[in-house]
Structure formats: C-alpha cells, structure tokens
mmCIF file of C-alpha atoms in Angstrom:
data_model
loop_
_atom_site.group_PDB
_atom_site.id
_atom_site.type_symbol
_atom_site.label_atom_id
_atom_site.label_comp_id
_atom_site.label_asym_id
_atom_site.label_seq_id
_atom_site.Cartn_x
_atom_site.Cartn_y
_atom_site.Cartn_z
ATOM 1 C CA MET A 1 60.215 19.663 8.403
ATOM 2 C CA ASN A 2 59.484 18.506 11.913
ATOM 3 C CA TRP A 3 57.201 15.755 13.129
ATOM 4 C CA ASP A 4 54.513 18.196 14.266
ATOM 5 C CA ALA A 5 54.173 19.581 10.741
ATOM 6 C CA ILE A 6 54.018 16.079 9.270
ATOM 7 C CA GLY A 7 51.347 15.130 11.831
ATOM 8 C CA ALA A 8 49.300 18.230 10.973
ATOM 9 C CA VAL A 9 49.448 17.429 7.240
ATOM 10 C CA ALA A 10 48.444 13.816 7.929
ATOM 11 C CA ASP A 11 45.504 15.019 10.080
ATOM 12 C CA SER A 12 44.396 17.360 7.297
ATOM 13 C CA ILE A 13 44.568 14.584 4.716
ATOM 14 C CA GLY A 14 42.672 12.289 7.080
ATOM 15 C CA ALA A 15 39.950 14.913 7.563
ATOM 16 C CA ILE A 16 39.611 15.373 3.798
ATOM 17 C CA VAL A 17 39.333 11.594 3.318
ATOM 18 C CA VAL A 18 36.605 11.435 5.990
ATOM 19 C CA VAL A 19 34.641 14.256 4.309
ATOM 20 C CA VAL A 20 34.959 12.609 0.875
ATOM 21 C CA THR A 21 33.829 9.277 2.375
ATOM 22 C CA LEU A 22 30.802 10.910 4.014
ATOM 23 C CA VAL A 23 29.820 12.595 0.754
ATOM 24 C CA TYR A 24 30.151 9.274 -1.069
ATOM 25 C CA LEU A 25 28.060 7.461 1.556
ATOM 26 C CA THR A 26 25.390 10.183 1.386
ATOM 27 C CA VAL A 27 25.120 9.756 -2.377
ATOM 28 C CA GLN A 28 24.923 5.977 -2.017
ATOM 29 C CA LEU A 29 22.253 6.263 0.676
ATOM 30 C CA ARG A 30 20.121 8.521 -1.526
ATOM 31 C CA GLN A 31 20.429 6.109 -4.445
ATOM 32 C CA ASN A 32 19.487 3.204 -2.186
ATOM 33 C CA THR A 33 16.464 5.115 -0.861
ATOM 34 C CA LYS A 34 15.274 5.794 -4.407
ATOM 35 C CA ALA A 35 15.722 2.127 -5.305
ATOM 36 C CA ILE A 36 13.680 1.055 -2.282
ATOM 37 C CA GLU A 37 10.924 3.563 -3.121
ATOM 38 C CA HIS A 38 10.840 2.266 -6.685
ATOM 39 C CA SER A 39 10.695 -1.316 -5.447
ATOM 40 C CA THR A 40 7.816 -0.455 -3.098
ATOM 41 C CA ASN A 41 5.879 1.262 -5.889
ATOM 42 C CA ARG A 42 6.482 -1.718 -8.161
ATOM 43 C CA ALA A 43 5.169 -4.084 -5.481
ATOM 44 C CA VAL A 44 2.017 -1.974 -5.097
ATOM 45 C CA PHE A 45 1.459 -2.067 -8.857
ATOM 46 C CA ASP A 46 2.067 -5.827 -8.926
ATOM 47 C CA ASP A 47 -0.447 -6.397 -6.123
ATOM 48 C CA ALA A 48 -3.068 -4.338 -7.943
ATOM 49 C CA TYR A 49 -2.505 -6.164 -11.203
ATOM 50 C CA LYS A 50 -2.666 -9.586 -9.519
ATOM 51 C CA TRP A 51 -5.992 -8.642 -7.979
ATOM 52 C CA MET A 52 -7.370 -7.348 -11.279
ATOM 53 C CA TYR A 53 -6.137 -10.374 -13.208
ATOM 54 C CA THR A 54 -7.877 -12.632 -10.707
ATOM 55 C CA LEU A 55 -11.144 -11.003 -11.748
ATOM 56 C CA ILE A 56 -10.234 -11.043 -15.432
ATOM 57 C CA GLU A 57 -9.078 -14.641 -15.566
ATOM 58 C CA SER A 58 -11.760 -16.189 -13.392
ATOM 59 C CA PRO A 59 -15.377 -15.562 -14.363
ATOM 60 C CA GLU A 60 -16.401 -17.340 -11.166
ATOM 61 C CA ILE A 61 -14.453 -14.842 -9.018
ATOM 62 C CA ALA A 62 -15.778 -11.929 -11.081
ATOM 63 C CA ASP A 63 -19.353 -13.179 -10.539
ATOM 64 C CA LEU A 64 -18.653 -13.573 -6.835
ATOM 65 C CA TYR A 65 -17.353 -9.989 -6.687
ATOM 66 C CA VAL A 66 -20.378 -8.591 -8.540
ATOM 67 C CA THR A 67 -22.831 -10.557 -6.385
ATOM 68 C CA GLY A 68 -21.070 -9.560 -3.184
ATOM 69 C CA MET A 69 -20.981 -5.896 -4.141
ATOM 70 C CA LYS A 70 -24.772 -5.933 -4.499
ATOM 71 C CA GLY A 71 -25.040 -6.808 -0.827
ATOM 72 C CA ASP A 72 -27.216 -9.824 -1.517
ATOM 73 C CA GLU A 73 -27.281 -12.626 1.003
ATOM 74 C CA GLN A 74 -24.823 -15.284 0.004
ATOM 75 C CA LEU A 75 -24.083 -18.823 0.962
ATOM 76 C CA THR A 76 -21.583 -19.160 3.767
ATOM 77 C CA ALA A 77 -18.791 -20.315 1.450
ATOM 78 C CA ASP A 78 -19.463 -17.475 -0.986
ATOM 79 C CA SER A 79 -19.664 -14.957 1.844
ATOM 80 C CA LEU A 80 -16.282 -16.123 3.093
ATOM 81 C CA ARG A 81 -14.750 -15.985 -0.373
ATOM 82 C CA PHE A 82 -16.165 -12.505 -0.963
ATOM 83 C CA SER A 83 -14.729 -11.276 2.340
ATOM 84 C CA LEU A 84 -11.330 -12.754 1.485
ATOM 85 C CA LEU A 85 -11.466 -11.113 -1.923
ATOM 86 C CA LEU A 86 -12.122 -7.707 -0.375
ATOM 87 C CA ASN A 87 -9.600 -8.362 2.413
ATOM 88 C CA THR A 88 -6.957 -8.748 -0.272
ATOM 89 C CA LEU A 89 -8.012 -5.506 -1.916
ATOM 90 C CA PHE A 90 -8.080 -3.439 1.288
ATOM 91 C CA VAL A 91 -4.788 -4.879 2.543
ATOM 92 C CA HIS A 92 -3.258 -3.891 -0.812
ATOM 93 C CA TRP A 93 -4.639 -0.359 -0.471
ATOM 94 C CA ASN A 94 -3.430 -0.174 3.140
ATOM 95 C CA HIS A 95 0.063 -1.232 2.048
ATOM 96 C CA ALA A 96 0.073 1.433 -0.655
ATOM 97 C CA PHE A 97 -1.144 4.044 1.843
ATOM 98 C CA ASP A 98 1.459 3.150 4.481
ATOM 99 C CA SER A 99 4.347 2.849 2.031
ATOM 100 C CA GLY A 100 3.827 6.311 0.581
ATOM 101 C CA ALA A 101 2.795 4.916 -2.812
ATOM 102 C CA PHE A 102 -0.881 5.720 -2.350
ATOM 103 C CA GLU A 103 -0.995 8.083 -5.307
ATOM 104 C CA ILE A 104 -1.063 4.894 -7.379
ATOM 105 C CA VAL A 105 -4.501 4.112 -5.953
ATOM 106 C CA ASN A 106 -7.315 6.284 -7.221
ATOM 107 C CA ASN A 107 -9.682 7.424 -4.441
ATOM 108 C CA SER A 108 -12.559 6.691 -6.782
ATOM 109 C CA GLN A 109 -11.582 3.014 -6.593
ATOM 110 C CA ILE A 110 -12.177 2.983 -2.851
ATOM 111 C CA ALA A 111 -15.330 5.083 -3.233
ATOM 112 C CA GLY A 112 -16.539 2.658 -5.921
ATOM 113 C CA VAL A 113 -16.294 -0.268 -3.512
ATOM 114 C CA LEU A 114 -17.803 1.638 -0.591
ATOM 115 C CA SER A 115 -20.679 3.012 -2.674
ATOM 116 C CA ARG A 116 -22.076 -0.492 -3.136
ATOM 117 C CA PRO A 117 -24.184 -2.009 -0.354
ATOM 118 C CA GLY A 118 -21.977 -5.089 -0.105
ATOM 119 C CA GLY A 119 -18.776 -3.069 -0.119
ATOM 120 C CA ALA A 120 -19.978 -0.663 2.564
ATOM 121 C CA ALA A 121 -21.319 -3.526 4.705
ATOM 122 C CA TYR A 122 -18.032 -5.394 4.321
ATOM 123 C CA TRP A 123 -16.027 -2.330 5.402
ATOM 124 C CA GLN A 124 -18.220 -1.570 8.411
ATOM 125 C CA ARG A 125 -18.125 -5.223 9.496
ATOM 126 C CA THR A 126 -14.347 -5.375 9.049
ATOM 127 C CA VAL A 127 -13.708 -2.211 11.052
ATOM 128 C CA LYS A 128 -16.112 -3.258 13.799
ATOM 129 C CA ASN A 129 -14.684 -6.788 14.106
ATOM 130 C CA LYS A 130 -11.076 -5.767 13.344
ATOM 131 C CA SER A 131 -10.942 -8.860 11.161
ATOM 132 C CA ILE A 132 -7.895 -7.636 9.232
ATOM 133 C CA SER A 133 -4.963 -5.604 10.433
ATOM 134 C CA LEU A 134 -5.121 -2.124 8.934
ATOM 135 C CA SER A 135 -3.279 0.980 10.037
ATOM 136 C CA PRO A 136 -5.360 3.473 12.045
ATOM 137 C CA ASP A 137 -4.532 6.268 9.572
ATOM 138 C CA PHE A 138 -5.733 4.202 6.625
ATOM 139 C CA THR A 139 -8.882 3.148 8.479
ATOM 140 C CA GLU A 140 -9.649 6.784 9.272
ATOM 141 C CA TYR A 141 -9.002 7.756 5.646
ATOM 142 C CA VAL A 142 -11.409 5.116 4.317
ATOM 143 C CA ASN A 143 -14.011 6.046 6.939
ATOM 144 C CA GLU A 144 -13.820 9.655 5.709
ATOM 145 C CA ILE A 145 -14.468 8.489 2.155
ATOM 146 C CA LEU A 146 -17.434 6.436 3.370
ATOM 147 C CA MET A 147 -18.854 9.388 5.322
ATOM 148 C CA GLY A 148 -18.488 11.561 2.226
ATOM 149 C CA LEU A 149 -20.550 9.056 0.260
ATOM 150 C CA LYS A 150 -23.325 9.089 2.862
ATOM 151 C CA GLN A 151 -23.752 12.869 2.618
#
C-alpha cells in the first residue's frame, strides 16, 4: 500500500466523521430549538397566570380593573394604576404574539378588553401616544380586532 492510498482512506474517514458530526449537530440544534420554544411558551403562560392571580388575590386591583373597564373618570392615581395594569396585559400579549406563542392567547380575551369603553379608550390613547413599546404587527392586529368590534 502506498502513501497515496493511505491518504485517500484517511480523507474518506475524515469526510465520514465530518458528515456524522454535522448530523449530530443538526439533531442537537433541533432539540435546543424545541427547548427554547417550550421555554418561551412557559414564560407566556407564567405571565398570564401572574396577571390573573393579581386580580384574584387583590380585591382592590380587581375593583380598579372593573372600574377602569367601565370607562368612568377616575382619580389620577387610579387612572395611572389602571393604565399600568393594562400596559402589563398588552405587553404580555405582544410578547406572546412576537414569540410565536400567540395561540395561547384567546382573541376573545383581547376583544373582551377592547369591547369595554375603558379598554377601548386605553388602547386608542396608548397607540396614539405610543406610551408602551409594541410591535407594529401586534398593534395592527389589535387595531383590526377593535375595528371588527365597531362594525
């Protein structure tokens, strides 16, 4: 056996090792992607539950939410707290929308908020003033829901 034949065998073995390594890395990358997607979905669920438990555990916050959703004039402190409460909710929904986990959020939840005078006024004020950072696609999506409610 000459050195050229040995070199050719070594090159073939090297090529096989590279292919096996690439296959292994592809499998690992897919598993990592699934783990990240699961983690993102879990975070969206956790955010939603934290928001709901805030309402469940605090009658004062629940009253504030109900009053704000009616669209009644509120004291400045209550108006601020109501806006922050809805900011948290819409930022959560925006995160779910942008992360691809939006199927977790039911469109009727957004429509339920926007169908109330206070919820609709909050949304229109927020979009107009750009008081929270929301993705343009999500903003357009919510605006479509609001327009559907007005028809």
